[in-house]
Amino acid sequence: MKNLSIRFKITLWFTVALSVVVFFTCFVVLYADHQIIQKTIRDSLIETVENNVDEVEFYINFNHTDFKEIDEYIAFHNGYLEIDDDFLDQVNEVYTALYYEDGTLLYGENPISRNTSQLQFTDSSIQRITVKDTIFYIFDRKLTSEGLDGLWLRGVVSEYQGAVHMSSITRLALLFLPLLVLISSMGGYLLARRMLRPIQEISDSASKIRTGGDLKKRIEIGSGKDELHQLAESFNKMFQRLEEEFEAERQFTSDASHELRTPVSVILAQCEFSLEVQRSSEEYENALCTIQRQGRKMSRLINDMLDFTRLEMRAESYIKESILMTELVETICFDMALIQEKDITLDYEAESNVYFNGNRQLLSRMLTNLISNAYRYGKEHGHIFVRLICTEGTMELSVTDDGIGIDPGEQDKIFRRFYQADPSHSGVGTGLGLSMVYEITQFHHGKIHVESEPGTGSKFTFLADCRDEFSNTL
Ligand code: ADP
């Protein structure tokens, strides 16, 4: 059963359920029909006999003027019986006969008179006897009109008449109902096939993607809003997401190897240069310095890459808590002000008691990256200013410098991985600092934007909602 297709299973269940319903309906209908027919037969028997009661009359004198050829006249006691021509001795398979009390047939017909000769007359009640497997209903009426004492009318009808009617209904039912079940099952099968076609298409597309590895493929099942279309849409969104993720991953791997290739090539070239022939001690020193510089660059790159992938892969495992941002900003700025690179001074201003619901490690990393860049791209004797404020539930953390600035055309690209806007400084950084900042702002559902002018300086601002359940300004 498990190996059967859903389409087949649905059709099978549908057919079984329909057959059961049809069977019971048939049973109920035939039973009800049988009861009605039997009642109709009995009613017709009673009605015929009752009608015949008034058609028998007794006369003492035979009056020739009343004589009608179509009536029957039978000598009876000291007079005669007149059986009116309206007396129906055989109508609609109902037989009526006139009897003496001792069971002797006087007039009329009874197809089972031999079997009923011993049957006691019972006034106005129906009796049932079986003759050769056929049930007969018998209805007796005692005649009470003047002169008719000792006479009975007996009506007889067989159930066979109803059975004929029933068997034609049964024949029809036996012919048409299986046909109906068959047609409905075929209809059900076609409907199930039609309805489940999108699932087949989803399965086909998924296996094409699996075997061909083409994540650009999408499930196409036309327009619609039912569950299957929603399922296909969810799958398509998932494929879209996977495609983007794989593309990003591919790009990252390619960028990373590209970035690592340069320092590795330089190190290898320096090694070959030093080992080729005997070099002067100054040349050896220069080569070692270059190797050390490139080695450091590689180390920074690898560390940044590890941090970046850790952030991407374990974003959910970074716990958020209520952080006193004022303290975090002041501590970082105090420490980084000690760098005193290029004689740059770092000032800061943090509004007191600013709380934010976030991850301490990531927020520290974001601010450190922004301040590091401000030093890296700052001018000699320049200034860096860090500011933290909270206005109307929005926290604003900005890092401003008066450094080299960023070209307007580059400003939306600098958050990309490995992107470095200024080639003259490309040896210093790794191109991953701002993309990490961007990821951290995303993690905190915040925004980062940059205002910059080449030659004048840059301002990076992180904006985030500090009104949620943990964040507040006391
Ligand atoms: P990098 O390691 O090269 O600094 P980032 O991702 O931190 O990488 O920054 C990307 C690029 O954005 C840098 O290469 C630089 O050109 C530019 N940039 C970042 N911060 C500043 C800044 N404060 N002033 C000028 N340019 C900046």
XYZ file of C-alpha atoms and ligand atoms in Angstrom:
501
model
C 0.000 0.000 0.000
C 2.884 2.310 0.877
C 4.320 1.933 -2.611
C 1.111 2.990 -4.313
C 0.884 6.493 -5.723
C -1.209 9.073 -3.824
C -3.366 9.390 -6.933
C -4.144 5.684 -6.868
C -4.751 5.689 -3.113
C -7.178 8.618 -3.358
C -9.062 6.883 -6.185
C -9.156 3.619 -4.238
C -10.507 5.279 -1.080
C -12.967 7.253 -3.127
C -14.232 4.108 -4.896
C -14.532 2.092 -1.683
C -16.344 4.929 0.107
C -18.656 5.455 -2.851
C -19.405 1.730 -3.116
C -20.297 1.539 0.579
C -22.554 4.586 0.281
C -24.197 3.238 -2.876
C -24.663 -0.199 -1.304
C -26.403 1.202 1.773
C -28.482 3.622 -0.244
C -29.593 0.735 -2.457
C -30.409 -1.377 0.530
C -32.508 1.355 2.156
C -34.268 2.269 -1.108
C -35.074 -1.346 -2.004
C -36.263 -2.110 1.515
C -38.493 0.991 1.575
C -39.748 0.215 -1.926
C -40.554 -3.361 -0.944
C -42.530 -2.192 2.086
C -44.471 0.358 0.014
C -45.252 -2.156 -2.736
C -46.458 -4.751 -0.236
C -48.657 -2.173 1.429
C -50.059 -1.091 -1.934
C -50.867 -4.708 -2.818
C -52.658 -5.248 0.501
C -54.553 -1.943 0.177
C -55.658 -2.868 -3.324
C -56.855 -6.279 -2.033
C -58.919 -4.687 0.757
C -60.351 -2.041 -1.559
C -61.389 -4.576 -4.231
C -63.097 -6.876 -1.727
C -64.837 -3.976 0.049
C -66.127 -2.683 -3.283
C -67.476 -6.124 -4.143
C -69.421 -6.382 -0.853
C -72.168 -4.085 -2.177
C -72.340 -5.874 -5.518
C -74.068 -8.983 -4.027
C -77.808 -8.744 -3.224
C -80.504 -11.170 -2.183
C -84.040 -11.215 -3.634
C -86.933 -13.509 -2.765
C -89.002 -12.884 -5.863
C -87.602 -12.805 -9.355
C -88.825 -9.596 -10.932
C -88.450 -9.775 -14.716
C -88.447 -6.005 -15.164
C -85.231 -5.762 -13.072
C -83.519 -8.514 -15.045
C -80.238 -7.470 -16.689
C -78.408 -9.795 -18.970
C -75.016 -8.642 -17.804
C -75.719 -9.457 -14.134
C -75.396 -12.951 -12.703
C -78.294 -14.675 -10.903
C -77.784 -17.597 -8.589
C -80.573 -19.529 -6.759
C -80.060 -19.174 -3.034
C -82.240 -20.533 -0.184
C -85.792 -19.477 -0.961
C -84.773 -16.718 -3.391
C -81.840 -15.838 -5.542
C -78.601 -13.811 -5.461
C -77.953 -11.062 -7.886
C -74.250 -10.496 -8.649
C -73.973 -7.087 -10.174
C -71.854 -6.692 -13.304
C -69.629 -4.276 -11.254
C -68.515 -7.249 -9.183
C -64.799 -7.568 -9.970
C -63.799 -11.155 -9.567
C -60.418 -10.552 -11.146
C -58.803 -7.125 -11.334
C -55.136 -6.158 -11.071
C -54.256 -9.743 -10.118
C -56.703 -9.496 -7.209
C -59.200 -12.390 -7.231
C -62.506 -12.240 -5.329
C -64.842 -15.180 -4.782
C -68.157 -15.786 -2.966
C -68.216 -18.684 -0.483
C -70.635 -20.545 1.731
C -69.549 -20.498 5.345
C -68.423 -24.151 5.031
C -65.882 -23.142 2.396
C -67.827 -24.155 -0.732
C -67.169 -21.834 -3.666
C -70.367 -20.233 -4.889
C -69.159 -17.670 -7.383
C -65.952 -16.034 -8.602
C -62.304 -17.092 -8.889
C -59.608 -18.120 -6.492
C -56.293 -19.342 -8.021
C -55.403 -21.161 -4.796
C -58.836 -22.349 -3.765
C -57.543 -25.859 -2.974
C -54.977 -24.472 -0.549
C -57.389 -22.119 1.133
C -60.328 -24.529 1.526
C -59.277 -25.365 5.086
C -58.474 -21.759 5.958
C -60.923 -20.303 8.470
C -62.777 -17.139 7.377
C -61.792 -14.147 9.544
C -63.745 -11.002 9.002
C -61.823 -7.874 7.849
C -58.327 -9.073 8.564
C -55.470 -10.049 6.288
C -54.009 -13.554 6.399
C -50.830 -14.782 4.754
C -50.140 -18.198 3.304
C -47.285 -19.547 1.186
C -48.073 -21.695 -1.809
C -45.162 -23.093 -3.842
C -42.760 -20.458 -2.495
C -45.150 -17.641 -3.322
C -46.730 -15.603 -0.591
C -50.451 -14.884 -0.924
C -52.486 -12.335 1.023
C -56.072 -13.245 1.823
C -58.795 -10.847 2.933
C -62.261 -12.081 4.020
C -65.501 -10.142 4.473
C -68.635 -11.567 6.012
C -71.723 -10.432 4.093
C -74.263 -9.014 6.509
C -76.959 -7.575 4.245
C -80.447 -9.029 4.500
C -80.681 -12.606 3.220
C -76.923 -12.982 2.820
C -76.272 -14.715 6.136
C -73.681 -17.465 5.871
C -71.949 -15.946 2.842
C -68.331 -14.707 2.723
C -66.302 -12.810 0.192
C -62.674 -13.888 -0.013
C -60.067 -11.833 -1.866
C -56.697 -13.301 -2.853
C -53.602 -11.607 -4.239
C -50.086 -12.917 -4.684
C -46.977 -11.089 -3.623
C -45.441 -12.077 -6.938
C -46.867 -8.948 -8.567
C -44.697 -6.828 -6.215
C -41.734 -9.115 -6.687
C -41.862 -8.510 -10.456
C -41.849 -4.797 -9.833
C -39.049 -5.157 -7.291
C -36.900 -7.322 -9.507
C -37.060 -4.753 -12.293
C -35.907 -2.073 -9.796
C -33.166 -4.406 -8.544
C -32.075 -5.175 -12.104
C -31.887 -1.483 -12.867
C -29.978 -0.851 -9.642
C -27.547 -3.689 -10.264
C -26.878 -2.440 -13.762
C -26.653 1.287 -13.175
C -25.109 1.545 -9.733
C -21.859 -0.310 -10.539
C -21.760 1.765 -13.716
C -22.192 4.898 -11.604
C -19.402 3.777 -9.245
C -17.164 3.025 -12.230
C -17.828 6.391 -13.896
C -17.363 8.245 -10.581
C -14.127 6.368 -9.846
C -12.760 7.222 -13.263
C -13.819 10.836 -12.742
C -12.173 10.772 -9.295
C -8.999 9.340 -10.773
C -8.829 12.024 -13.479
C -9.577 14.743 -10.915
C -6.897 13.427 -8.547
C -4.438 13.264 -11.442
C -5.247 16.823 -12.446
C -5.082 18.135 -8.894
C -1.844 16.338 -8.080
C -0.120 17.320 -11.318
C 1.518 20.370 -9.642
C 3.060 18.033 -7.046
C 4.513 15.964 -9.863
C 5.891 19.146 -11.392
C 7.329 20.234 -8.039
C 8.966 16.833 -7.674
C 10.293 16.931 -11.279
C 11.724 20.432 -10.834
C 13.297 19.498 -7.499
C 14.967 16.421 -8.972
C 16.120 18.425 -12.030
C 17.706 20.924 -9.647
C 19.233 18.056 -7.643
C 20.665 16.225 -10.645
C 21.532 19.246 -12.778
C 22.478 21.518 -9.852
C 20.766 24.370 -11.672
C 19.386 26.570 -8.915
C 18.078 29.032 -11.474
C 15.263 26.611 -12.324
C 11.803 27.415 -10.936
C 8.594 25.429 -10.603
C 6.082 26.617 -13.171
C 2.502 25.534 -12.515
C 0.699 28.619 -13.741
C -1.244 31.069 -11.650
C -3.483 30.123 -8.754
C -3.921 30.574 -5.039
C -4.630 27.070 -3.769
C -2.396 25.112 -1.361
C -0.353 23.555 -4.154
C 0.372 26.916 -5.742
C 1.394 28.202 -2.315
C 3.646 25.169 -1.923
C 5.217 25.794 -5.326
C 5.715 29.452 -4.428
C 7.393 28.487 -1.143
C 9.668 26.107 -3.028
C 10.509 28.801 -5.563
C 11.325 31.237 -2.761
C 13.492 28.574 -1.175
C 15.297 27.950 -4.493
C 15.745 31.712 -4.894
C 17.237 31.928 -1.395
C 19.478 28.919 -2.022
C 20.609 30.407 -5.304
C 21.496 33.694 -3.602
C 23.250 31.892 -0.756
C 25.248 29.679 -3.118
C 26.099 32.648 -5.295
C 27.262 34.612 -2.245
C 29.249 31.623 -1.050
C 30.860 31.158 -4.465
C 31.674 34.840 -4.638
C 33.129 34.770 -1.140
C 35.339 31.763 -1.910
C 36.504 33.292 -5.165
C 37.182 36.692 -3.532
C 38.944 35.079 -0.591
C 41.255 33.024 -2.803
C 41.881 36.074 -4.950
C 42.782 38.144 -1.880
C 45.057 35.417 -0.505
C 46.758 34.785 -3.828
C 48.565 38.188 -3.887
C 50.355 37.906 -0.490
C 51.170 34.230 -1.166
C 52.660 35.129 -4.576
C 54.668 37.985 -3.032
C 55.981 35.719 -0.240
C 56.948 33.001 -2.736
C 58.622 35.531 -5.037
C 60.609 36.970 -2.122
C 61.684 33.479 -1.049
C 62.807 32.584 -4.589
C 64.627 35.924 -4.884
C 66.483 35.306 -1.596
C 67.402 31.711 -2.359
C 68.403 32.190 -6.011
C 71.903 33.531 -5.362
C 73.835 34.928 -2.447
C 72.217 38.295 -1.534
C 73.449 41.196 0.534
C 72.255 41.407 4.143
C 70.252 44.523 3.226
C 68.450 42.576 0.466
C 67.720 39.728 2.885
C 66.355 42.194 5.411
C 64.118 43.829 2.824
C 62.839 40.431 1.655
C 62.088 39.365 5.228
C 60.281 42.651 5.908
C 58.152 42.138 2.798
C 57.416 38.534 3.809
C 56.479 39.691 7.319
C 54.164 42.405 5.941
C 52.438 40.003 3.574
C 52.244 37.368 6.316
C 50.528 39.869 8.608
C 48.165 40.831 5.859
C 47.288 37.164 5.316
C 46.815 36.676 9.036
C 44.453 39.697 9.217
C 42.579 38.450 6.189
C 42.172 34.955 7.586
C 41.047 36.305 10.978
C 38.544 38.646 9.362
C 37.246 35.866 7.129
C 36.847 33.558 10.110
C 35.022 36.265 12.091
C 32.821 37.015 9.131
C 31.793 33.422 8.454
C 31.302 32.855 12.182
C 28.930 35.812 12.236
C 27.072 34.550 9.170
C 26.870 30.952 10.300
C 26.069 31.451 13.935
C 23.950 34.581 13.811
C 21.247 32.836 15.844
C 23.655 31.832 18.594
C 24.591 35.424 19.406
C 22.574 36.195 22.494
C 20.888 39.557 22.815
C 20.728 41.300 26.161
C 20.094 44.762 27.523
C 23.359 46.622 27.162
C 24.299 49.959 28.659
C 25.568 51.447 25.410
C 26.911 54.535 27.170
C 29.418 52.421 29.036
C 30.300 50.278 26.011
C 31.002 53.328 23.819
C 33.020 55.104 26.502
C 35.191 52.049 27.223
C 35.983 51.358 23.563
C 36.693 55.017 22.798
C 38.888 55.372 25.854
C 40.983 52.371 24.793
C 41.176 53.304 21.124
C 42.085 56.898 21.869
C 45.392 55.463 23.095
C 46.324 54.353 19.573
C 47.393 57.847 18.628
C 48.131 56.710 15.074
C 49.099 59.565 12.698
C 48.719 61.836 15.703
C 44.947 61.590 15.336
C 42.889 62.541 18.364
C 39.716 60.694 19.282
C 36.939 62.471 21.186
C 33.607 61.048 22.222
C 30.329 62.061 23.689
C 27.848 59.473 24.965
C 24.436 60.316 26.317
C 24.031 58.838 29.762
C 21.972 55.711 30.443
C 21.331 54.634 26.869
C 20.294 50.995 26.890
C 20.003 48.806 23.826
C 18.909 45.222 23.341
C 21.769 43.650 21.419
C 24.873 41.517 21.449
C 27.799 43.093 23.296
C 30.504 41.315 21.299
C 29.006 42.290 17.934
C 28.297 45.890 18.916
C 31.892 46.256 20.184
C 33.145 44.778 16.917
C 31.065 47.234 14.894
C 32.314 50.302 16.762
C 35.926 49.049 16.690
C 35.762 48.511 12.920
C 34.351 52.001 12.330
C 36.976 53.685 14.555
C 39.796 51.574 12.999
C 38.703 52.753 9.549
C 38.588 56.344 10.771
C 42.238 56.002 11.898
C 43.226 54.090 8.748
C 41.727 56.607 6.334
C 42.351 59.649 8.536
C 44.820 62.431 7.858
C 47.926 63.258 9.938
C 46.897 65.246 13.055
C 43.284 64.550 12.223
C 40.244 64.167 14.464
C 37.757 61.433 15.140
C 34.515 62.092 16.926
C 32.249 59.355 18.313
C 28.743 60.255 19.433
C 25.957 58.285 21.066
C 22.467 59.732 21.468
C 18.975 58.397 21.808
C 16.099 60.439 20.419
C 12.464 59.370 20.307
C 13.308 55.694 20.734
C 16.020 55.692 18.082
C 19.604 55.125 19.057
C 22.163 56.941 16.943
C 25.810 55.950 17.106
C 28.079 57.890 14.756
C 31.788 57.920 13.976
C 32.996 61.051 12.182
C 36.464 61.658 10.808
C 38.178 64.371 8.780
C 40.089 61.878 6.660
C 40.365 61.194 2.936
C 36.606 60.745 2.424
C 34.883 58.484 -0.050
C 33.930 59.174 -3.635
C 30.074 59.437 -3.992
C 30.151 56.660 -6.633
C 31.857 54.325 -4.176
C 29.686 54.978 -1.142
C 27.109 52.231 -1.807
C 29.799 49.691 -2.724
C 32.008 49.911 0.350
C 29.751 47.579 2.365
C 30.374 44.747 -0.105
C 32.740 41.984 0.904
C 36.396 42.602 -0.064
C 35.502 45.922 -1.662
C 38.172 48.573 -1.248
C 37.428 52.005 -2.624
C 40.879 53.480 -2.457
C 43.549 51.316 -4.197
C 46.351 53.349 -2.625
C 45.298 52.004 0.804
C 44.447 48.509 -0.320
C 47.510 47.057 1.384
C 46.332 48.133 4.839
C 42.896 46.606 5.177
C 41.152 43.446 4.106
C 37.937 44.858 2.620
C 35.844 42.920 5.137
C 35.478 45.479 7.958
C 32.425 47.356 6.650
C 30.692 44.242 5.338
C 30.944 42.895 8.876
C 29.516 46.190 10.173
C 26.645 45.786 7.720
C 25.929 42.213 8.888
C 25.950 43.383 12.522
C 23.428 46.168 11.799
C 21.210 43.600 10.057
C 21.439 41.317 13.070
C 20.190 44.194 15.248
C 17.484 45.197 12.742
C 19.235 48.532 12.404
C 20.550 50.684 9.556
C 23.947 52.016 8.671
C 24.518 54.954 6.415
C 27.433 57.001 5.317
C 27.870 60.678 4.531
C 31.210 61.511 2.997
C 33.034 63.977 0.831
C 36.403 63.219 -0.720
C 39.134 65.246 0.989
C 36.858 66.422 3.790
C 35.967 63.322 5.799
C 33.301 60.734 6.465
C 30.530 60.081 8.938
C 29.159 56.567 9.537
C 25.886 56.387 11.482
C 24.266 53.331 13.004
C 20.536 53.745 13.693
C 18.454 51.262 15.625
C 15.245 51.082 17.583
C 15.938 51.180 21.312
C 12.291 51.042 22.388
C 11.784 47.274 22.480
C 11.176 45.359 25.685
C 14.783 45.365 26.912
C 16.045 48.637 25.445
C 15.160 51.831 27.213
C 16.561 55.136 28.242
C 16.484 55.468 32.009
P 39.224 47.849 4.578
O 39.808 46.694 5.267
O 39.778 48.047 3.204
O 39.200 49.071 5.385
P 36.391 48.051 4.859
O 35.316 47.119 4.500
O 36.526 48.419 6.285
O 37.714 47.440 4.294
O 36.157 49.342 4.035
C 35.930 49.258 2.661
C 36.443 50.458 1.955
O 35.691 51.612 2.335
C 37.856 50.794 2.345
O 38.775 50.093 1.552
C 37.903 52.277 2.085
O 38.200 52.541 0.729
C 36.529 52.759 2.392
N 36.413 53.353 3.752
C 35.957 52.743 4.851
N 35.941 53.562 5.900
C 36.431 54.750 5.449
C 36.643 56.010 6.059
N 36.384 56.236 7.339
N 37.136 57.000 5.288
C 37.371 56.772 3.999
N 37.185 55.610 3.346
C 36.720 54.614 4.073
